[in-house]
Coordinates of C-alpha atoms in Angstrom, one line a residue:
Chain A
X1 CA 50.8 -174.7 -36.5
X2 CA 48.7 -176.6 -39.2
X3 CA 45.2 -177.3 -38.2
X4 CA 44.4 -181.0 -37.6
X5 CA 42.0 -182.6 -40.1
X6 CA 39.0 -183.7 -38.0
X7 CA 36.2 -186.0 -39.1
X8 CA 33.0 -186.5 -37.0
X9 CA 31.2 -189.8 -37.6
X10 CA 27.9 -191.0 -36.2
X11 CA 26.7 -194.5 -35.4
X12 CA 23.6 -195.5 -33.4
X13 CA 22.4 -192.4 -31.6
X14 CA 20.1 -189.4 -31.8
X15 CA 23.0 -187.2 -33.0
X16 CA 22.3 -184.8 -30.2
X17 CA 25.9 -184.6 -29.3
X18 CA 26.9 -183.4 -32.8
X19 CA 24.1 -180.9 -32.5
X20 CA 25.6 -179.6 -29.3
X21 CA 28.8 -178.8 -31.2
X22 CA 26.8 -177.2 -34.1
X23 CA 25.1 -175.2 -31.4
X24 CA 28.3 -173.7 -30.0
X25 CA 27.2 -170.3 -31.4
X26 CA 30.0 -167.7 -31.3
X27 CA 32.5 -170.3 -30.1
X28 CA 32.1 -172.4 -33.3
X29 CA 34.2 -169.8 -35.1
X30 CA 36.8 -170.3 -32.5
X31 CA 36.6 -174.0 -32.9
X32 CA 37.1 -173.7 -36.6
X33 CA 40.1 -171.6 -36.0
X34 CA 41.9 -174.6 -34.5
X35 CA 40.5 -177.5 -36.4
X36 CA 39.9 -178.2 -40.0
X37 CA 36.7 -180.3 -40.3
X38 CA 36.8 -182.6 -43.3
X39 CA 33.7 -184.7 -42.6
X40 CA 30.8 -183.8 -40.3
X41 CA 27.4 -185.0 -41.5
X42 CA 25.4 -182.7 -39.3
X43 CA 27.1 -179.6 -40.6
X44 CA 28.6 -180.2 -44.1
X45 CA 28.2 -182.4 -47.1
X46 CA 31.9 -183.2 -47.9
X47 CA 33.3 -186.5 -47.0
X48 CA 36.9 -187.5 -46.6
X49 CA 39.1 -190.6 -46.3
X50 CA 42.0 -188.6 -44.7
X51 CA 41.9 -187.2 -41.3
X52 CA 44.1 -186.9 -38.2
X53 CA 41.4 -186.9 -35.5
X54 CA 38.2 -188.9 -35.7
X55 CA 35.3 -188.1 -33.3
X56 CA 32.9 -191.0 -32.9
X57 CA 29.3 -190.4 -31.9
X58 CA 26.9 -193.3 -31.1
X59 CA 27.1 -196.8 -30.0
X60 CA 28.0 -199.8 -32.2
X61 CA 25.0 -202.1 -32.8
X62 CA 25.6 -204.0 -36.1
X63 CA 28.5 -206.2 -37.3
X64 CA 29.0 -204.0 -40.4
X65 CA 29.3 -200.9 -38.1
X66 CA 32.2 -202.6 -36.2
X67 CA 34.0 -203.0 -39.5
X68 CA 33.4 -199.4 -40.4
X69 CA 34.7 -198.3 -37.0
X70 CA 37.8 -200.4 -37.3
X71 CA 38.6 -198.8 -40.7
X72 CA 38.1 -195.3 -39.2
X73 CA 40.4 -196.3 -36.3
X74 CA 43.1 -197.4 -38.7
X75 CA 43.1 -194.0 -40.4
X76 CA 43.0 -191.9 -37.2
X77 CA 45.9 -190.7 -35.2
X78 CA 43.6 -189.8 -32.4
X79 CA 40.1 -191.2 -31.8
X80 CA 37.6 -189.4 -29.5
X81 CA 34.4 -191.1 -28.3
X82 CA 31.7 -188.4 -28.1
X83 CA 28.7 -188.7 -25.8
X84 CA 27.1 -191.4 -23.7
X85 CA 26.3 -193.8 -26.6
X86 CA 29.9 -193.8 -27.8
X87 CA 31.5 -193.8 -24.3
X88 CA 29.5 -196.4 -22.4
X89 CA 26.9 -197.6 -24.9
X90 CA 24.4 -195.3 -23.3
X91 CA 20.6 -195.8 -23.5
X92 CA 21.1 -198.2 -26.4
X93 CA 22.6 -200.7 -24.1
X94 CA 19.2 -201.2 -22.4
X95 CA 18.6 -203.7 -25.2
X96 CA 21.3 -206.0 -23.9
X97 CA 19.2 -206.8 -20.9
X98 CA 16.8 -208.7 -23.1
X99 CA 16.8 -211.5 -25.6
X100 CA 18.0 -210.1 -28.9
X101 CA 15.3 -211.8 -31.0
X102 CA 12.6 -210.5 -28.7
X103 CA 13.9 -207.0 -28.9
X104 CA 14.0 -207.0 -32.7
X105 CA 10.5 -208.4 -32.9
X106 CA 9.2 -205.9 -30.4
X107 CA 10.8 -202.9 -32.1
X108 CA 10.6 -203.8 -35.8
X109 CA 7.7 -206.2 -35.9
X110 CA 7.4 -207.6 -39.5
X111 CA 10.6 -205.8 -40.6
X112 CA 12.7 -207.5 -38.0
X113 CA 14.3 -209.7 -40.6
X114 CA 15.4 -206.9 -42.9
X115 CA 19.2 -206.9 -43.4
X116 CA 19.7 -203.2 -42.4
X117 CA 17.9 -203.8 -39.1
X118 CA 20.1 -206.8 -38.3
X119 CA 21.1 -205.4 -34.9
X120 CA 23.4 -207.2 -32.6
X121 CA 24.4 -206.5 -28.9
X122 CA 25.1 -202.9 -28.3
X123 CA 28.8 -202.0 -27.7
X124 CA 30.5 -198.9 -26.6
X125 CA 33.2 -197.7 -29.0
X126 CA 36.0 -198.8 -26.6
X127 CA 34.6 -202.4 -26.8
X128 CA 35.5 -202.4 -30.5
X129 CA 38.6 -200.2 -30.9
X130 CA 41.0 -198.3 -28.8
X131 CA 39.7 -194.9 -27.6
X132 CA 42.1 -192.1 -26.8
X133 CA 39.8 -189.6 -25.2
X134 CA 36.2 -189.7 -23.9
X135 CA 33.7 -186.9 -23.9
X136 CA 31.0 -188.5 -21.8
X137 CA 27.4 -187.4 -21.2
X138 CA 23.9 -187.3 -22.7
X139 CA 24.3 -184.9 -24.2
X140 CA 28.0 -183.9 -24.0
X141 CA 29.0 -180.8 -22.0
X142 CA 30.2 -178.4 -24.7
X143 CA 32.6 -176.6 -22.4
X144 CA 34.3 -179.9 -21.7
X145 CA 34.4 -180.8 -25.4
X146 CA 35.9 -177.4 -26.2
X147 CA 38.5 -177.8 -23.5
X148 CA 39.5 -181.2 -24.8
X149 CA 39.8 -179.8 -28.4
X150 CA 42.0 -176.9 -27.2
X151 CA 44.2 -179.4 -25.3
X152 CA 44.5 -181.6 -28.3
X153 CA 45.3 -178.7 -30.6
X154 CA 48.1 -177.5 -28.4
X155 CA 49.4 -181.0 -27.7
X156 CA 48.5 -181.0 -24.0
X157 CA 47.0 -183.9 -22.1
X158 CA 43.5 -182.8 -20.9
X159 CA 43.1 -183.0 -17.2
X160 CA 39.6 -184.5 -16.8
X161 CA 37.7 -185.3 -13.6
X162 CA 38.2 -188.7 -12.1
X163 CA 35.9 -187.9 -9.2
X164 CA 32.1 -188.1 -8.8
X165 CA 29.3 -185.6 -9.5
X166 CA 29.1 -185.0 -5.7
X167 CA 32.2 -182.8 -6.0
X168 CA 30.5 -180.4 -8.4
X169 CA 27.2 -180.4 -6.4
X170 CA 29.2 -179.4 -3.3
X171 CA 31.1 -176.7 -5.1
X172 CA 27.8 -175.2 -6.2
X173 CA 26.1 -175.5 -2.8
X174 CA 23.4 -177.8 -4.2
X175 CA 21.1 -179.5 -1.7
X176 CA 21.8 -183.3 -1.8
X177 CA 19.0 -185.1 -3.6
X178 CA 19.2 -187.9 -0.9
X179 CA 17.9 -185.3 1.5
X180 CA 14.6 -185.5 -0.3
X181 CA 14.6 -189.3 -0.3
X182 CA 15.6 -189.4 -4.0
X183 CA 18.0 -192.0 -5.4
X184 CA 20.8 -189.9 -7.0
X185 CA 23.6 -191.6 -8.9
X186 CA 25.9 -188.7 -8.3
X187 CA 28.1 -190.5 -5.8
X188 CA 29.1 -193.1 -8.4
X189 CA 28.9 -191.0 -11.6
X190 CA 31.9 -189.3 -13.2
X191 CA 31.8 -185.5 -12.9
X192 CA 32.5 -183.0 -15.6
X193 CA 29.0 -181.9 -16.4
X194 CA 28.9 -179.3 -13.6
X195 CA 26.2 -181.3 -11.9
X196 CA 23.6 -179.9 -14.3
X197 CA 20.7 -182.1 -13.2
X198 CA 21.0 -181.8 -9.4
X199 CA 21.5 -178.1 -9.9
X200 CA 18.0 -178.1 -11.5
X201 CA 16.7 -180.2 -8.6
X202 CA 16.7 -183.5 -10.4
X203 CA 18.7 -186.5 -9.3
X204 CA 21.7 -187.6 -11.4
X205 CA 20.9 -190.5 -13.6
X206 CA 24.4 -191.5 -14.4
X207 CA 24.7 -190.5 -18.1
X208 CA 28.5 -189.9 -17.9
X209 CA 29.2 -193.4 -16.7
X210 CA 30.7 -194.5 -13.4
X211 CA 33.8 -193.4 -11.7
X212 CA 36.6 -195.9 -11.7
X213 CA 35.7 -197.5 -8.3
X214 CA 32.0 -196.8 -7.9
X215 CA 31.7 -198.8 -4.7
X216 CA 28.3 -200.1 -5.6
X217 CA 28.3 -202.4 -2.6
X218 CA 28.4 -199.3 -0.4
X219 CA 25.6 -197.8 -2.5
X220 CA 23.4 -200.7 -1.7
X221 CA 24.0 -200.2 2.1
X222 CA 23.1 -196.6 1.8
X223 CA 19.8 -197.3 0.2
X224 CA 18.4 -198.8 3.4
X225 CA 19.2 -195.6 5.3
X226 CA 16.9 -193.7 2.8
X227 CA 14.2 -196.3 2.6
X228 CA 15.1 -197.4 -0.9
X229 CA 15.8 -200.8 -2.3
X230 CA 18.5 -202.5 -4.4
X231 CA 15.9 -202.9 -7.2
X232 CA 15.4 -199.1 -7.1
X233 CA 19.1 -198.7 -7.6
X234 CA 19.4 -201.3 -10.3
X235 CA 16.5 -199.9 -12.4
X236 CA 18.0 -196.4 -12.1
X237 CA 21.5 -197.7 -13.1
X238 CA 20.1 -199.6 -16.1
X239 CA 19.1 -196.5 -18.0
X240 CA 22.6 -195.3 -18.8
X241 CA 24.7 -198.0 -17.2
X242 CA 23.5 -201.4 -18.4
X243 CA 26.4 -203.8 -18.3
X244 CA 29.0 -201.2 -17.6
X245 CA 32.1 -202.7 -16.0
X246 CA 32.2 -203.0 -12.2
X247 CA 28.5 -202.7 -11.8
X248 CA 25.3 -204.6 -12.6
Chain B
X1 CA 33.6 -149.9 20.7
X2 CA 29.8 -149.4 20.6
X3 CA 27.3 -151.8 21.8
X4 CA 23.7 -151.1 20.8
X5 CA 20.4 -152.7 21.9
X6 CA 17.9 -152.6 19.1
X7 CA 14.5 -153.9 18.1
X8 CA 13.8 -156.2 15.2
X9 CA 12.7 -153.3 13.0
X10 CA 15.8 -151.2 14.0
X11 CA 17.9 -154.1 13.1
X12 CA 16.2 -154.5 9.7
X13 CA 16.6 -150.8 9.0
X14 CA 20.3 -151.1 9.7
X15 CA 20.7 -154.1 7.4
X16 CA 18.8 -152.3 4.7
X17 CA 21.1 -149.2 5.1
X18 CA 24.2 -151.4 4.8
X19 CA 22.8 -153.1 1.7
X20 CA 22.3 -149.7 0.1
X21 CA 26.0 -148.8 0.6
X22 CA 27.8 -152.1 0.1
X23 CA 28.0 -155.3 -1.8
X24 CA 26.3 -157.5 0.8
X25 CA 26.0 -161.2 1.3
X26 CA 23.8 -162.8 3.9
X27 CA 22.1 -166.1 4.9
X28 CA 19.0 -166.7 2.9
X29 CA 16.5 -169.5 2.5
X30 CA 17.2 -172.1 -0.2
X31 CA 14.2 -174.4 -0.4
X32 CA 13.9 -175.7 3.1
X33 CA 17.6 -175.0 3.9
X34 CA 19.9 -172.0 4.1
X35 CA 22.8 -170.7 2.1
X36 CA 24.7 -167.5 1.6
X37 CA 23.7 -165.3 -1.3
X38 CA 23.6 -161.6 -2.3
X39 CA 21.2 -159.7 -0.1
X40 CA 18.8 -157.4 -1.8
X41 CA 16.9 -156.4 1.2
X42 CA 16.8 -157.1 5.0
X43 CA 13.7 -159.3 4.8
X44 CA 15.7 -161.9 2.9
X45 CA 18.2 -162.2 5.8
X46 CA 17.7 -165.2 8.1
X47 CA 19.2 -164.9 11.5
X48 CA 17.5 -167.9 13.1
X49 CA 18.8 -170.4 10.6
X50 CA 20.3 -173.7 11.7
X51 CA 23.3 -174.1 9.4
X52 CA 24.2 -173.0 5.9
X53 CA 24.7 -175.5 3.1
X54 CA 28.0 -173.9 2.2
X55 CA 30.4 -172.6 4.8
X56 CA 31.4 -169.0 4.2
X57 CA 34.8 -170.1 3.0
X58 CA 33.7 -169.8 -0.6
X59 CA 33.5 -166.0 -0.2
X60 CA 37.3 -166.0 0.4
X61 CA 38.4 -169.1 -1.4
X62 CA 35.9 -169.6 -4.3
X63 CA 35.2 -173.1 -5.5
X64 CA 36.7 -172.1 -8.9
X65 CA 38.7 -169.0 -9.6
X66 CA 41.1 -167.6 -12.1
X67 CA 44.3 -166.7 -10.3
X68 CA 46.5 -165.6 -13.2
X69 CA 46.4 -164.9 -16.9
X70 CA 49.2 -165.5 -19.4
X71 CA 50.1 -164.7 -23.0
X72 CA 52.8 -166.7 -24.7
X73 CA 53.2 -164.1 -27.5
X74 CA 54.5 -161.3 -25.3
X75 CA 55.6 -163.6 -22.5
X76 CA 53.2 -161.8 -20.1
X77 CA 52.2 -163.4 -16.9
X78 CA 49.9 -161.6 -14.4
X79 CA 48.3 -162.5 -11.2
X80 CA 44.6 -161.8 -11.1
X81 CA 43.4 -160.7 -7.7
X82 CA 39.8 -160.0 -6.9
X83 CA 39.7 -156.8 -5.0
X84 CA 36.2 -155.7 -4.0
X85 CA 34.9 -154.8 -0.6
X86 CA 31.9 -156.7 0.7
X87 CA 29.9 -157.3 3.9
X88 CA 28.7 -160.7 5.0
X89 CA 25.8 -161.0 7.4
X90 CA 25.0 -164.0 9.6
X91 CA 28.2 -166.0 10.1
X92 CA 27.8 -168.4 13.0
X93 CA 30.6 -168.4 15.6
X94 CA 32.0 -171.8 14.7
X95 CA 32.3 -170.6 11.1
X96 CA 34.1 -167.5 12.3
X97 CA 36.6 -169.8 14.1
X98 CA 37.1 -171.6 10.8
X99 CA 37.8 -168.3 9.0
X100 CA 40.3 -167.3 11.7
X101 CA 42.1 -170.6 11.2
X102 CA 42.2 -170.1 7.4
X103 CA 43.5 -166.6 8.0
X104 CA 46.4 -168.1 10.0
X105 CA 47.2 -170.7 7.4
X106 CA 46.9 -168.4 4.3
X107 CA 48.9 -165.6 5.9
X108 CA 51.8 -167.8 6.7
X109 CA 54.9 -167.6 4.5
X110 CA 53.9 -168.1 0.9
X111 CA 51.1 -165.9 1.8
X112 CA 48.0 -166.4 -0.4
X113 CA 47.2 -162.9 -1.8
X114 CA 44.0 -164.1 -3.5
X115 CA 42.6 -165.3 -0.2
X116 CA 44.0 -162.5 1.9
X117 CA 42.8 -159.7 -0.4
X118 CA 39.3 -161.0 -0.3
X119 CA 39.5 -161.6 3.5
X120 CA 40.8 -158.0 4.1
X121 CA 38.0 -156.7 2.0
X122 CA 35.4 -158.4 4.0
X123 CA 33.4 -157.0 6.9
X124 CA 32.0 -159.9 8.9
X125 CA 28.8 -159.6 10.8
X126 CA 28.7 -162.7 13.1
X127 CA 25.4 -163.9 14.6
X128 CA 25.1 -166.1 17.6
X129 CA 23.2 -169.3 17.0
X130 CA 19.5 -169.3 17.7
X131 CA 18.6 -172.7 16.3
X132 CA 21.1 -175.5 16.7
X133 CA 21.4 -177.7 13.6
X134 CA 20.8 -181.4 13.7
X135 CA 24.4 -182.5 13.7
X136 CA 26.2 -179.6 15.4
X137 CA 28.8 -180.4 18.1
X138 CA 30.4 -177.0 18.4
X139 CA 29.7 -177.0 22.1
X140 CA 32.3 -179.6 22.6
X141 CA 34.8 -178.0 20.3
X142 CA 34.9 -174.7 22.1
X143 CA 33.4 -172.9 19.0
X144 CA 29.8 -172.4 20.1
X145 CA 30.7 -168.8 20.8
X146 CA 33.6 -166.7 19.5
X147 CA 35.5 -163.7 20.8
X148 CA 37.5 -162.5 17.7
X149 CA 37.6 -162.6 14.0
X150 CA 34.3 -160.7 13.4
X151 CA 33.7 -157.0 12.9
X152 CA 30.2 -157.0 14.4
X153 CA 28.4 -159.5 16.6
X154 CA 24.6 -159.7 16.6
X155 CA 22.9 -161.6 19.4
X156 CA 19.2 -162.1 19.9
X157 CA 18.6 -161.3 23.5
X158 CA 14.9 -161.2 23.6
X159 CA 11.7 -161.5 21.6
X160 CA 12.2 -158.2 20.0
X161 CA 15.7 -157.4 21.1
X162 CA 19.1 -157.7 19.7
X163 CA 22.5 -156.7 20.9
X164 CA 24.7 -155.3 18.2
X165 CA 28.4 -155.2 19.2
X166 CA 31.0 -153.6 17.0
X167 CA 34.3 -155.3 17.6
X168 CA 36.6 -153.5 15.2
X169 CA 37.0 -150.1 13.4
X170 CA 35.4 -151.7 10.4
X171 CA 32.5 -152.8 12.5
X172 CA 32.2 -149.4 14.1
X173 CA 31.9 -147.8 10.7
X174 CA 29.3 -150.4 9.6
X175 CA 27.0 -149.6 12.5
X176 CA 27.4 -145.8 12.2
X177 CA 23.8 -145.6 11.0
X178 CA 22.7 -147.0 14.4
X179 CA 24.1 -143.9 16.2
X180 CA 20.5 -143.0 17.3
X181 CA 19.8 -146.4 18.8
X182 CA 20.1 -147.1 22.5
X183 CA 23.4 -148.1 24.0
X184 CA 23.3 -151.6 25.5
X185 CA 23.0 -151.5 29.3
X186 CA 24.3 -154.0 31.9
X187 CA 21.2 -156.1 31.7
X188 CA 21.5 -156.5 27.9
X189 CA 25.1 -157.6 28.3
X190 CA 24.0 -160.1 30.9
X191 CA 21.3 -161.4 28.6
X192 CA 24.0 -162.0 26.0
X193 CA 26.2 -163.8 28.5
X194 CA 23.2 -166.0 29.2
X195 CA 22.8 -166.8 25.5
X196 CA 26.4 -167.7 25.3
X197 CA 26.2 -170.0 28.3
X198 CA 23.1 -171.6 26.9
X199 CA 24.6 -172.1 23.5
X200 CA 27.7 -173.8 24.8
X201 CA 25.3 -176.5 26.1
X202 CA 22.7 -176.4 23.3
X203 CA 25.2 -177.0 20.4
X204 CA 25.9 -180.5 21.4
X205 CA 23.9 -182.8 19.2
X206 CA 26.5 -185.6 19.2
X207 CA 28.2 -186.5 22.4
X208 CA 31.9 -186.1 22.1
X209 CA 33.8 -188.1 24.8
X210 CA 37.3 -187.0 23.9
X211 CA 38.4 -183.4 24.6
X212 CA 39.7 -181.8 21.4
X213 CA 43.1 -181.2 23.1
X214 CA 43.4 -185.0 23.3
X215 CA 42.8 -185.7 19.7
X216 CA 46.4 -185.4 18.5
X217 CA 47.7 -187.9 21.1
X218 CA 44.8 -190.3 20.5
X219 CA 45.3 -190.3 16.8
X220 CA 49.1 -190.9 17.2
X221 CA 48.2 -194.1 19.0
X222 CA 45.6 -195.2 16.5
X223 CA 47.5 -195.6 13.2
X224 CA 46.8 -199.3 13.1
X225 CA 43.2 -199.1 14.3
X226 CA 40.8 -201.4 12.3
X227 CA 38.3 -198.6 12.2
X228 CA 39.9 -197.0 9.2
X229 CA 39.4 -200.1 7.0
X230 CA 36.0 -200.8 8.4
X231 CA 34.5 -197.3 7.9
X232 CA 36.2 -196.7 4.5
X233 CA 34.6 -199.8 3.0
X234 CA 31.5 -197.7 2.7
X235 CA 33.3 -194.7 1.3
X236 CA 32.4 -193.4 -2.1
X237 CA 35.5 -191.3 -2.3
X238 CA 33.1 -188.5 -3.3
X239 CA 34.9 -185.9 -1.2
X240 CA 31.7 -184.4 0.1
X241 CA 33.1 -184.3 3.7
X242 CA 36.1 -182.3 2.5
X243 CA 34.2 -179.9 0.3
X244 CA 31.6 -178.9 2.8
X245 CA 34.2 -178.5 5.5
X246 CA 34.9 -174.9 6.6
X247 CA 38.5 -175.8 7.5
X248 CA 39.4 -177.7 4.4
X249 CA 41.4 -175.5 2.1
X250 CA 43.1 -177.8 -0.4
X251 CA 43.0 -176.8 -4.1
X252 CA 44.2 -177.9 -7.5
X253 CA 45.7 -175.6 -10.0
X254 CA 45.4 -176.0 -13.8
X255 CA 46.0 -174.0 -16.9
X256 CA 43.5 -173.5 -19.7
X257 CA 44.6 -172.0 -23.0
X258 CA 42.2 -169.7 -25.0
X259 CA 41.1 -170.5 -28.6
X260 CA 43.9 -168.3 -29.9
X261 CA 46.3 -170.9 -28.5
X262 CA 48.5 -168.1 -27.1
X263 CA 46.7 -166.6 -24.1
X264 CA 45.0 -168.3 -21.3
X265 CA 44.4 -168.5 -17.6
X266 CA 45.5 -170.4 -14.5
X267 CA 42.6 -171.7 -12.6
X268 CA 42.4 -173.1 -9.1
X269 CA 39.6 -175.2 -7.8
X270 CA 38.7 -176.9 -4.6
X271 CA 40.2 -180.3 -4.1
X272 CA 39.9 -182.8 -1.3
X273 CA 42.1 -185.5 0.3
X274 CA 39.3 -188.1 0.1
X275 CA 39.2 -187.9 -3.7
X276 CA 41.0 -190.8 -5.4
X277 CA 43.6 -188.9 -7.3
X278 CA 44.3 -186.2 -4.7
X279 CA 47.7 -187.6 -3.8
X280 CA 48.7 -188.6 -7.3
X281 CA 52.0 -187.2 -8.5
X282 CA 54.1 -187.6 -11.6
X283 CA 54.6 -191.2 -12.6
X284 CA 51.7 -191.4 -11.9
X285 CA 52.3 -192.6 -8.4
X286 CA 49.4 -192.3 -5.8
X287 CA 50.7 -191.9 -2.3
X288 CA 47.2 -192.8 -0.9
X289 CA 45.8 -195.1 -3.5
X290 CA 43.9 -197.0 -0.8
X291 CA 40.5 -195.8 0.4
X292 CA 41.4 -196.6 4.1
X293 CA 44.6 -194.5 3.8
X294 CA 42.6 -191.6 2.5
X295 CA 39.9 -192.0 5.1
X296 CA 42.5 -192.1 7.9
X297 CA 44.4 -189.1 6.4
X298 CA 41.4 -186.9 6.7
X299 CA 41.2 -187.4 10.5
X300 CA 44.9 -187.0 10.9
X301 CA 44.8 -183.8 9.0
X302 CA 42.0 -182.5 11.2
X303 CA 43.3 -183.7 14.5
X304 CA 47.1 -184.0 14.2
X305 CA 48.7 -182.3 11.2
X306 CA 47.0 -178.9 11.4
X307 CA 47.4 -178.7 15.2
X308 CA 51.1 -179.3 14.7
X309 CA 51.1 -176.5 12.2
X310 CA 49.1 -173.9 14.1
X311 CA 49.7 -174.2 17.7
X312 CA 47.4 -177.1 18.7
X313 CA 44.3 -175.8 17.0
X314 CA 42.1 -178.7 15.8
X315 CA 40.9 -178.3 12.2
X316 CA 37.3 -179.2 13.1
X317 CA 34.9 -176.6 14.4
X318 CA 32.0 -179.0 15.1
X319 CA 29.5 -177.6 12.5
X320 CA 28.4 -181.1 11.6
X321 CA 28.3 -180.4 7.9
X322 CA 30.4 -183.5 7.0
X323 CA 28.0 -185.7 9.1
X324 CA 25.1 -184.5 7.0
X325 CA 26.8 -184.4 3.7
X326 CA 28.1 -188.0 3.8
X327 CA 25.4 -190.2 2.2
X328 CA 27.3 -193.3 3.5
X329 CA 27.1 -191.9 7.0
X330 CA 30.8 -192.6 7.8
X331 CA 32.1 -189.1 8.2
X332 CA 31.1 -188.3 11.8
X333 CA 34.2 -187.1 13.6
X334 CA 32.5 -187.6 17.0
X335 CA 31.8 -191.2 16.3
X336 CA 35.4 -191.8 15.1
X337 CA 37.1 -190.1 18.0
X338 CA 34.8 -191.8 20.6
X339 CA 35.5 -195.2 19.0
X340 CA 39.2 -194.6 18.9
X341 CA 39.1 -193.7 22.6
X342 CA 37.2 -196.8 23.4
X343 CA 39.8 -199.0 21.6
X344 CA 42.6 -197.6 23.8

């Protein structure tokens, strides 16, 4: 079996998800036994125009980035969105809640007019091109990434969770954060992280994006029960979920 | 079989001696709640706990387990069966009933060796409830006390007095180190009977107005009830009610290949009928794509399908974990059954 040529590209992000891959330690040797990396800025200096699989990290925030992404898509047999920024727009989408000119002025001050800072509304990768597989999360869960890579390498469709983080909390025997009056986004957030945050006694803040039918209306009803408000929910959901479909 | 009457310190010494000789689980504090964990010493063991976060089912049917390994290169395929003896301290009677029910299901044809091996390796020390939990309704389900399925039963019968009752050969072996302790006398046995009577009434935090034996008939008449739609509107499809349930045993099976692309393992994980894709088959067609259908299914599974399968036994033991776990507060079986009865 010939190894697929894989290119990892980054757009607007902290590059932490790429770092997660670099940080796979012993497993990175295994990873390289099934893929042939041809471009990966975090780990190598080579660049390539030819690849089978592209892995896209980061959200799309400039018009020229959309063009670059489209050109990558054209060359890719399979395109994978890596991490919250790429999958849902992530934290970068907070910007979309405000007037764009105000945002530019606030962040860049006098440099706001410089061409390379000409930011536009933040988009998730899937809002620009077709995405074949998502590896959600901030940062990604490396085990999930590794599983998806192994599936792709063997030509198997990865079987990824469609259920919420509550499932993983219950499997681990975690105490529900709602029991402590905290607003946890676990019930509406896509699982696959192993409920890392609730396991460490922190409420889920939804970095993996919502499940398909998040039932936000029910979530609003639940708040009252725990003495919380819709504004509490909205502000919590904005961090990773601004303008995600089906929600706020 | 032996029945011993012991003090708190004798009990603790016994537990410590068991820990010395066995892999031992027991109920321990977890923040302000309780859960099973490995016991390192008797002082960690909580016998006056209200309810454990996880039911003991995970000891026999782990949330995630590898059940087989394969290697394509030499066409080798082998079942993996965990085979290690262990003791578990502190199982409440309603949870023993749930284990008994699982035993029946998993030992039926197509016997589940993974479950049954763990089960046969276990020595169960049951403990009668001292502190009823907030949502328990075992008193209505006939599960506040239990007569079989445990190896030893521990009952607190006084301020500094416990009755330790070995019910099986395994249990008898486990309490061998208590040979010097006093045998229980008639008054101790009477004290335990009093605890049992009391518990049947104490474990009734939600008032169930429908006898469990009437559930199958009531459900059969309630297929079209508006309740299913109404309640499920608030459902997150998070499956929490399934996953905390001691009588829910559904699982999903998947394969994962190793990095060598030749060998790998077959893994099974807990699944639940309230999860959106639980009933999805090839196609993909989802037999219960609608939330209300899934919501209804859970109750039919508890109160009609399992009883049909195993001689009328209701697949609900009244532990109340689902009531507590559901953040939308729609998972209370007592509320549902009472409401259905009202509609008729």
